[in-house]
């Protein structure tokens, strides 16, 4: 049930369970359209809405959408710790470091054991340096990284220091590794997957990813469902 527009302008927090294949921008656009179409207010031009941390199209899970005055909370929420679960596939790579592009550069995994995987995982704790993926939304000279990557243009990527609070191996079924990670702002899980493969002397990419939590926000929070779209659940935080 959509409430009147003034309440959304005063500020609301929406929790979206983002499906596979949707961009975060498309989700926000769909919610904005649904809210405005369901209200009779004439002052629709100044309605603000945005998300508090993007999810790649091929990732699923929690996307926080803020409306009205609460859009000022974006930076605050982006600084919260984030929790993900996902699956890494060993033995090959992709240009995007996830399932968006085709597998290539196949490599041997015969030397990889569960013990080696668990030992290597310990190196991915604390402050680590990583390079953002070529297929990312970061900008250089006014263009997104992925715009260069899709044209086959190589760019110089600078490493960034991020913090990993927890990194657990949940299940091993080589070539697949299921993991749990709690990390700080700016961490690229695709880069974690790629670097994990390199540490194992093999190729690797992020096969799937789900964001479980941002700070204390999760899909388990007490909330009211909004009938925004049949394609994804959207809840209004109490």
PDB file of C-alpha atoms in Angstrom:
ATOM      1  CA  UNK A   1       0.000   0.000   0.000  1.00  0.00           C
ATOM      2  CA  UNK A   2       1.462   3.369  -1.083  1.00  0.00           C
ATOM      3  CA  UNK A   3       0.994   6.167   1.418  1.00  0.00           C
ATOM      4  CA  UNK A   4       0.623   9.844   0.481  1.00  0.00           C
ATOM      5  CA  UNK A   5       3.615  11.535  -1.114  1.00  0.00           C
ATOM      6  CA  UNK A   6       4.269  13.918   1.780  1.00  0.00           C
ATOM      7  CA  UNK A   7       5.192  10.991   4.022  1.00  0.00           C
ATOM      8  CA  UNK A   8       7.726   9.757   1.485  1.00  0.00           C
ATOM      9  CA  UNK A   9       9.123  13.291   1.171  1.00  0.00           C
ATOM     10  CA  UNK A  10       9.599  13.432   4.928  1.00  0.00           C
ATOM     11  CA  UNK A  11      11.735  10.340   4.597  1.00  0.00           C
ATOM     12  CA  UNK A  12      11.236   6.590   4.350  1.00  0.00           C
ATOM     13  CA  UNK A  13      13.550   3.565   4.275  1.00  0.00           C
ATOM     14  CA  UNK A  14      12.632   0.825   1.813  1.00  0.00           C
ATOM     15  CA  UNK A  15      14.201  -2.629   1.865  1.00  0.00           C
ATOM     16  CA  UNK A  16      14.307  -4.334  -1.516  1.00  0.00           C
ATOM     17  CA  UNK A  17      15.193  -7.964  -2.181  1.00  0.00           C
ATOM     18  CA  UNK A  18      16.894  -7.302  -5.518  1.00  0.00           C
ATOM     19  CA  UNK A  19      16.488 -10.070  -8.089  1.00  0.00           C
ATOM     20  CA  UNK A  20      19.152 -11.341 -10.473  1.00  0.00           C
ATOM     21  CA  UNK A  21      19.600  -9.280 -13.635  1.00  0.00           C
ATOM     22  CA  UNK A  22      18.211  -5.961 -12.385  1.00  0.00           C
ATOM     23  CA  UNK A  23      20.411  -2.876 -12.031  1.00  0.00           C
ATOM     24  CA  UNK A  24      20.107  -0.865  -8.832  1.00  0.00           C
ATOM     25  CA  UNK A  25      19.216   2.179 -10.957  1.00  0.00           C
ATOM     26  CA  UNK A  26      16.341   0.305 -12.601  1.00  0.00           C
ATOM     27  CA  UNK A  27      14.989  -0.738  -9.186  1.00  0.00           C
ATOM     28  CA  UNK A  28      14.993   2.868  -7.937  1.00  0.00           C
ATOM     29  CA  UNK A  29      13.367   4.090 -11.158  1.00  0.00           C
ATOM     30  CA  UNK A  30      10.607   1.471 -10.827  1.00  0.00           C
ATOM     31  CA  UNK A  31       9.904   2.388  -7.188  1.00  0.00           C
ATOM     32  CA  UNK A  32       9.865   6.117  -7.955  1.00  0.00           C
ATOM     33  CA  UNK A  33       7.384   5.587 -10.790  1.00  0.00           C
ATOM     34  CA  UNK A  34       5.128   3.381  -8.655  1.00  0.00           C
ATOM     35  CA  UNK A  35       5.044   5.861  -5.752  1.00  0.00           C
ATOM     36  CA  UNK A  36       4.303   8.855  -7.979  1.00  0.00           C
ATOM     37  CA  UNK A  37       1.651   7.015  -9.983  1.00  0.00           C
ATOM     38  CA  UNK A  38      -0.134   5.958  -6.800  1.00  0.00           C
ATOM     39  CA  UNK A  39      -0.413   9.451  -5.339  1.00  0.00           C
ATOM     40  CA  UNK A  40      -2.544  12.434  -6.322  1.00  0.00           C
ATOM     41  CA  UNK A  41      -0.086  15.101  -5.170  1.00  0.00           C
ATOM     42  CA  UNK A  42       0.713  17.790  -7.754  1.00  0.00           C
ATOM     43  CA  UNK A  43       4.181  18.475  -6.335  1.00  0.00           C
ATOM     44  CA  UNK A  44       5.947  15.459  -7.849  1.00  0.00           C
ATOM     45  CA  UNK A  45       8.938  17.145  -9.456  1.00  0.00           C
ATOM     46  CA  UNK A  46      10.874  17.652  -6.208  1.00  0.00           C
ATOM     47  CA  UNK A  47      10.522  14.071  -5.010  1.00  0.00           C
ATOM     48  CA  UNK A  48      13.949  12.656  -4.089  1.00  0.00           C
ATOM     49  CA  UNK A  49      14.820   8.962  -4.054  1.00  0.00           C
ATOM     50  CA  UNK A  50      18.043   6.954  -4.251  1.00  0.00           C
ATOM     51  CA  UNK A  51      19.780   3.793  -3.097  1.00  0.00           C
ATOM     52  CA  UNK A  52      22.393   3.524  -0.344  1.00  0.00           C
ATOM     53  CA  UNK A  53      24.910   1.299  -2.095  1.00  0.00           C
ATOM     54  CA  UNK A  54      24.662  -0.360  -5.482  1.00  0.00           C
ATOM     55  CA  UNK A  55      24.448  -4.063  -6.226  1.00  0.00           C
ATOM     56  CA  UNK A  56      25.776  -5.416  -9.516  1.00  0.00           C
ATOM     57  CA  UNK A  57      23.093  -6.683 -11.940  1.00  0.00           C
ATOM     58  CA  UNK A  58      24.119 -10.309 -11.359  1.00  0.00           C
ATOM     59  CA  UNK A  59      24.065  -9.980  -7.566  1.00  0.00           C
ATOM     60  CA  UNK A  60      20.942 -10.413  -5.461  1.00  0.00           C
ATOM     61  CA  UNK A  61      19.774  -9.490  -1.976  1.00  0.00           C
ATOM     62  CA  UNK A  62      19.374  -6.399   0.135  1.00  0.00           C
ATOM     63  CA  UNK A  63      19.193  -3.014  -1.566  1.00  0.00           C
ATOM     64  CA  UNK A  64      18.308  -0.057   0.680  1.00  0.00           C
ATOM     65  CA  UNK A  65      16.290   2.694  -1.008  1.00  0.00           C
ATOM     66  CA  UNK A  66      15.838   6.080   0.687  1.00  0.00           C
ATOM     67  CA  UNK A  67      13.216   8.702  -0.054  1.00  0.00           C
ATOM     68  CA  UNK A  68      12.811  12.414   0.663  1.00  0.00           C
ATOM     69  CA  UNK A  69      14.837  13.830   3.530  1.00  0.00           C
ATOM     70  CA  UNK A  70      16.306  10.397   4.242  1.00  0.00           C
ATOM     71  CA  UNK A  71      18.376  10.582   1.046  1.00  0.00           C
ATOM     72  CA  UNK A  72      20.783  12.601   3.219  1.00  0.00           C
ATOM     73  CA  UNK A  73      21.518   9.343   5.066  1.00  0.00           C
ATOM     74  CA  UNK A  74      23.171   7.748   2.003  1.00  0.00           C
ATOM     75  CA  UNK A  75      26.764   8.415   3.091  1.00  0.00           C
ATOM     76  CA  UNK A  76      26.035   7.268   6.642  1.00  0.00           C
ATOM     77  CA  UNK A  77      24.560   3.945   5.499  1.00  0.00           C
ATOM     78  CA  UNK A  78      27.298   3.373   2.917  1.00  0.00           C
ATOM     79  CA  UNK A  79      29.814   3.426   5.773  1.00  0.00           C
ATOM     80  CA  UNK A  80      28.111   0.514   7.541  1.00  0.00           C
ATOM     81  CA  UNK A  81      29.612  -2.970   7.440  1.00  0.00           C
ATOM     82  CA  UNK A  82      28.128  -5.246   4.788  1.00  0.00           C
ATOM     83  CA  UNK A  83      27.569  -9.008   4.856  1.00  0.00           C
ATOM     84  CA  UNK A  84      27.484 -11.204   1.766  1.00  0.00           C
ATOM     85  CA  UNK A  85      27.311 -14.877   0.915  1.00  0.00           C
ATOM     86  CA  UNK A  86      28.402 -16.157  -2.454  1.00  0.00           C
ATOM     87  CA  UNK A  87      30.061 -18.797  -4.572  1.00  0.00           C
ATOM     88  CA  UNK A  88      33.513 -18.633  -6.172  1.00  0.00           C
ATOM     89  CA  UNK A  89      34.281 -20.857  -9.144  1.00  0.00           C
ATOM     90  CA  UNK A  90      37.891 -21.987  -9.568  1.00  0.00           C
ATOM     91  CA  UNK A  91      39.780 -23.001 -12.688  1.00  0.00           C
ATOM     92  CA  UNK A  92      38.883 -20.158 -15.052  1.00  0.00           C
ATOM     93  CA  UNK A  93      38.280 -16.423 -15.239  1.00  0.00           C
ATOM     94  CA  UNK A  94      35.865 -13.966 -16.855  1.00  0.00           C
ATOM     95  CA  UNK A  95      36.575 -10.438 -18.068  1.00  0.00           C
ATOM     96  CA  UNK A  96      34.002  -9.017 -15.641  1.00  0.00           C
ATOM     97  CA  UNK A  97      35.132 -11.266 -12.748  1.00  0.00           C
ATOM     98  CA  UNK A  98      31.522 -12.473 -12.411  1.00  0.00           C
ATOM     99  CA  UNK A  99      28.984 -14.399 -14.483  1.00  0.00           C
ATOM    100  CA  UNK A 100      28.173 -11.464 -16.800  1.00  0.00           C
ATOM    101  CA  UNK A 101      30.840 -12.489 -19.331  1.00  0.00           C
ATOM    102  CA  UNK A 102      32.104 -15.788 -20.757  1.00  0.00           C
ATOM    103  CA  UNK A 103      34.638 -18.042 -19.056  1.00  0.00           C
ATOM    104  CA  UNK A 104      38.176 -18.077 -20.441  1.00  0.00           C
ATOM    105  CA  UNK A 105      41.809 -18.640 -19.395  1.00  0.00           C
ATOM    106  CA  UNK A 106      41.157 -22.102 -17.995  1.00  0.00           C
ATOM    107  CA  UNK A 107      43.730 -23.392 -15.505  1.00  0.00           C
ATOM    108  CA  UNK A 108      44.504 -26.504 -13.502  1.00  0.00           C
ATOM    109  CA  UNK A 109      42.883 -27.029 -10.104  1.00  0.00           C
ATOM    110  CA  UNK A 110      44.316 -30.514  -9.423  1.00  0.00           C
ATOM    111  CA  UNK A 111      46.651 -29.120  -6.751  1.00  0.00           C
ATOM    112  CA  UNK A 112      43.859 -27.384  -4.797  1.00  0.00           C
ATOM    113  CA  UNK A 113      42.635 -29.073  -1.610  1.00  0.00           C
ATOM    114  CA  UNK A 114      40.114 -28.046   1.072  1.00  0.00           C
ATOM    115  CA  UNK A 115      43.014 -27.547   3.495  1.00  0.00           C
ATOM    116  CA  UNK A 116      44.785 -25.184   1.074  1.00  0.00           C
ATOM    117  CA  UNK A 117      41.558 -23.222   0.524  1.00  0.00           C
ATOM    118  CA  UNK A 118      41.007 -22.742   4.255  1.00  0.00           C
ATOM    119  CA  UNK A 119      44.636 -21.720   4.817  1.00  0.00           C
ATOM    120  CA  UNK A 120      44.528 -19.164   1.990  1.00  0.00           C
ATOM    121  CA  UNK A 121      41.253 -17.705   3.302  1.00  0.00           C
ATOM    122  CA  UNK A 122      43.104 -16.514   6.425  1.00  0.00           C
ATOM    123  CA  UNK A 123      45.104 -14.117   4.234  1.00  0.00           C
ATOM    124  CA  UNK A 124      41.913 -12.273   3.333  1.00  0.00           C
ATOM    125  CA  UNK A 125      41.310 -10.788   6.775  1.00  0.00           C
ATOM    126  CA  UNK A 126      42.001  -7.314   8.083  1.00  0.00           C
ATOM    127  CA  UNK A 127      43.179  -4.488   5.828  1.00  0.00           C
ATOM    128  CA  UNK A 128      43.960  -5.650   2.297  1.00  0.00           C
ATOM    129  CA  UNK A 129      44.749  -3.916  -0.993  1.00  0.00           C
ATOM    130  CA  UNK A 130      42.655  -4.710  -4.052  1.00  0.00           C
ATOM    131  CA  UNK A 131      42.170  -3.391  -7.565  1.00  0.00           C
ATOM    132  CA  UNK A 132      38.583  -2.533  -8.545  1.00  0.00           C
ATOM    133  CA  UNK A 133      37.235  -4.679 -11.413  1.00  0.00           C
ATOM    134  CA  UNK A 134      37.499  -3.382 -14.973  1.00  0.00           C
ATOM    135  CA  UNK A 135      33.724  -3.822 -15.168  1.00  0.00           C
ATOM    136  CA  UNK A 136      32.815  -1.396 -12.380  1.00  0.00           C
ATOM    137  CA  UNK A 137      30.946   1.892 -12.058  1.00  0.00           C
ATOM    138  CA  UNK A 138      33.994   3.865 -10.944  1.00  0.00           C
ATOM    139  CA  UNK A 139      34.869   6.777 -13.213  1.00  0.00           C
ATOM    140  CA  UNK A 140      38.027   7.906 -14.948  1.00  0.00           C
ATOM    141  CA  UNK A 141      38.080  10.941 -17.276  1.00  0.00           C
ATOM    142  CA  UNK A 142      34.293  11.206 -16.983  1.00  0.00           C
ATOM    143  CA  UNK A 143      33.523   7.642 -18.087  1.00  0.00           C
ATOM    144  CA  UNK A 144      32.674   4.489 -16.148  1.00  0.00           C
ATOM    145  CA  UNK A 145      35.280   1.720 -16.028  1.00  0.00           C
ATOM    146  CA  UNK A 146      32.856  -0.680 -17.708  1.00  0.00           C
ATOM    147  CA  UNK A 147      32.438   1.683 -20.676  1.00  0.00           C
ATOM    148  CA  UNK A 148      36.142   1.302 -21.433  1.00  0.00           C
ATOM    149  CA  UNK A 149      36.131  -2.438 -20.698  1.00  0.00           C
ATOM    150  CA  UNK A 150      33.263  -3.196 -23.099  1.00  0.00           C
ATOM    151  CA  UNK A 151      35.205  -1.466 -25.885  1.00  0.00           C
ATOM    152  CA  UNK A 152      38.331  -3.433 -25.056  1.00  0.00           C
ATOM    153  CA  UNK A 153      40.182  -0.333 -23.845  1.00  0.00           C
ATOM    154  CA  UNK A 154      42.603  -0.951 -20.975  1.00  0.00           C
ATOM    155  CA  UNK A 155      42.846   1.664 -18.237  1.00  0.00           C
ATOM    156  CA  UNK A 156      45.167   2.130 -15.280  1.00  0.00           C
ATOM    157  CA  UNK A 157      43.398   1.031 -12.109  1.00  0.00           C
ATOM    158  CA  UNK A 158      44.739   2.145  -8.744  1.00  0.00           C
ATOM    159  CA  UNK A 159      44.663  -0.229  -5.798  1.00  0.00           C
ATOM    160  CA  UNK A 160      42.442   0.596  -2.835  1.00  0.00           C
ATOM    161  CA  UNK A 161      42.739  -0.473   0.785  1.00  0.00           C
ATOM    162  CA  UNK A 162      39.635  -2.106   2.227  1.00  0.00           C
ATOM    163  CA  UNK A 163      38.873  -3.950   5.446  1.00  0.00           C
ATOM    164  CA  UNK A 164      37.609  -7.507   5.801  1.00  0.00           C
ATOM    165  CA  UNK A 165      36.186  -8.270   9.248  1.00  0.00           C
ATOM    166  CA  UNK A 166      35.164 -11.892   8.671  1.00  0.00           C
ATOM    167  CA  UNK A 167      35.776 -14.373   5.869  1.00  0.00           C
ATOM    168  CA  UNK A 168      34.472 -17.904   6.351  1.00  0.00           C
ATOM    169  CA  UNK A 169      34.480 -20.852   3.963  1.00  0.00           C
ATOM    170  CA  UNK A 170      31.029 -22.410   4.318  1.00  0.00           C
ATOM    171  CA  UNK A 171      31.239 -25.266   1.835  1.00  0.00           C
ATOM    172  CA  UNK A 172      33.810 -26.704  -0.573  1.00  0.00           C
ATOM    173  CA  UNK A 173      32.888 -28.729  -3.632  1.00  0.00           C
ATOM    174  CA  UNK A 174      35.799 -28.050  -5.975  1.00  0.00           C
ATOM    175  CA  UNK A 175      35.655 -26.131  -8.290  1.00  0.00           C
ATOM    176  CA  UNK A 176      33.027 -24.319  -6.191  1.00  0.00           C
ATOM    177  CA  UNK A 177      33.577 -22.538  -2.875  1.00  0.00           C
ATOM    178  CA  UNK A 178      30.696 -21.106  -0.872  1.00  0.00           C
ATOM    179  CA  UNK A 179      31.720 -18.281   1.465  1.00  0.00           C
ATOM    180  CA  UNK A 180      30.532 -15.715   4.010  1.00  0.00           C
ATOM    181  CA  UNK A 181      32.158 -12.297   4.198  1.00  0.00           C
ATOM    182  CA  UNK A 182      31.716  -9.200   6.359  1.00  0.00           C
ATOM    183  CA  UNK A 183      33.497  -6.188   4.932  1.00  0.00           C
ATOM    184  CA  UNK A 184      33.836  -2.431   5.042  1.00  0.00           C
ATOM    185  CA  UNK A 185      32.976   0.300   2.560  1.00  0.00           C
ATOM    186  CA  UNK A 186      34.343   0.042  -0.963  1.00  0.00           C
ATOM    187  CA  UNK A 187      35.090  -3.684  -0.965  1.00  0.00           C
ATOM    188  CA  UNK A 188      34.648  -5.403  -4.322  1.00  0.00           C
ATOM    189  CA  UNK A 189      33.714  -9.044  -3.786  1.00  0.00           C
ATOM    190  CA  UNK A 190      34.518  -9.765  -7.439  1.00  0.00           C
ATOM    191  CA  UNK A 191      38.088  -8.665  -6.712  1.00  0.00           C
ATOM    192  CA  UNK A 192      38.143 -10.904  -3.630  1.00  0.00           C
ATOM    193  CA  UNK A 193      37.172 -13.862  -5.841  1.00  0.00           C
ATOM    194  CA  UNK A 194      39.767 -13.036  -8.475  1.00  0.00           C
ATOM    195  CA  UNK A 195      42.545 -12.517  -5.920  1.00  0.00           C
ATOM    196  CA  UNK A 196      41.545 -15.698  -4.087  1.00  0.00           C
ATOM    197  CA  UNK A 197      42.107 -17.633  -7.304  1.00  0.00           C
ATOM    198  CA  UNK A 198      45.519 -16.037  -7.798  1.00  0.00           C
ATOM    199  CA  UNK A 199      46.495 -16.966  -4.226  1.00  0.00           C
ATOM    200  CA  UNK A 200      45.557 -20.562  -5.051  1.00  0.00           C
ATOM    201  CA  UNK A 201      47.624 -20.371  -8.279  1.00  0.00           C
ATOM    202  CA  UNK A 202      44.502 -20.769 -10.376  1.00  0.00           C
ATOM    203  CA  UNK A 203      41.898 -18.659 -12.091  1.00  0.00           C
ATOM    204  CA  UNK A 204      38.653 -17.785 -10.282  1.00  0.00           C
ATOM    205  CA  UNK A 205      35.576 -15.624 -10.614  1.00  0.00           C
ATOM    206  CA  UNK A 206      32.479 -14.748  -8.608  1.00  0.00           C
ATOM    207  CA  UNK A 207      29.733 -17.108  -9.772  1.00  0.00           C
ATOM    208  CA  UNK A 208      26.992 -15.718  -7.512  1.00  0.00           C
ATOM    209  CA  UNK A 209      26.576 -13.147  -4.739  1.00  0.00           C
ATOM    210  CA  UNK A 210      23.856 -12.224  -2.278  1.00  0.00           C
ATOM    211  CA  UNK A 211      23.949  -9.242   0.086  1.00  0.00           C
ATOM    212  CA  UNK A 212      22.523 -10.385   3.394  1.00  0.00           C
ATOM    213  CA  UNK A 213      22.929  -7.328   5.601  1.00  0.00           C
ATOM    214  CA  UNK A 214      23.999  -3.670   5.744  1.00  0.00           C
ATOM    215  CA  UNK A 215      24.701  -2.578   9.315  1.00  0.00           C
ATOM    216  CA  UNK A 216      21.630  -3.725  11.248  1.00  0.00           C
ATOM    217  CA  UNK A 217      19.429  -3.728   8.141  1.00  0.00           C
ATOM    218  CA  UNK A 218      18.340  -7.032   6.622  1.00  0.00           C
ATOM    219  CA  UNK A 219      15.293  -8.475   4.894  1.00  0.00           C
ATOM    220  CA  UNK A 220      14.318  -9.874   8.300  1.00  0.00           C
ATOM    221  CA  UNK A 221      13.692  -6.395   9.742  1.00  0.00           C
ATOM    222  CA  UNK A 222      10.130  -5.630  10.806  1.00  0.00           C
ATOM    223  CA  UNK A 223       8.507  -4.047   7.793  1.00  0.00           C
ATOM    224  CA  UNK A 224       5.351  -3.599   5.716  1.00  0.00           C
ATOM    225  CA  UNK A 225       5.229  -4.905   2.141  1.00  0.00           C
ATOM    226  CA  UNK A 226       4.602  -2.349  -0.594  1.00  0.00           C
ATOM    227  CA  UNK A 227       2.956  -3.566  -3.785  1.00  0.00           C
ATOM    228  CA  UNK A 228       5.561  -1.993  -6.056  1.00  0.00           C
ATOM    229  CA  UNK A 229       6.265  -4.784  -8.525  1.00  0.00           C
ATOM    230  CA  UNK A 230       5.557  -8.480  -8.997  1.00  0.00           C
ATOM    231  CA  UNK A 231       9.214  -8.867  -9.992  1.00  0.00           C
ATOM    232  CA  UNK A 232      10.803  -7.961  -6.658  1.00  0.00           C
ATOM    233  CA  UNK A 233       9.717  -7.696  -2.990  1.00  0.00           C
ATOM    234  CA  UNK A 234       9.825  -4.206  -1.489  1.00  0.00           C
ATOM    235  CA  UNK A 235       9.188  -3.405   2.157  1.00  0.00           C
ATOM    236  CA  UNK A 236       8.640  -0.188   4.090  1.00  0.00           C
ATOM    237  CA  UNK A 237      10.651  -0.188   7.303  1.00  0.00           C
ATOM    238  CA  UNK A 238       8.505   0.287  10.424  1.00  0.00           C
TER     239      UNK A 238
END
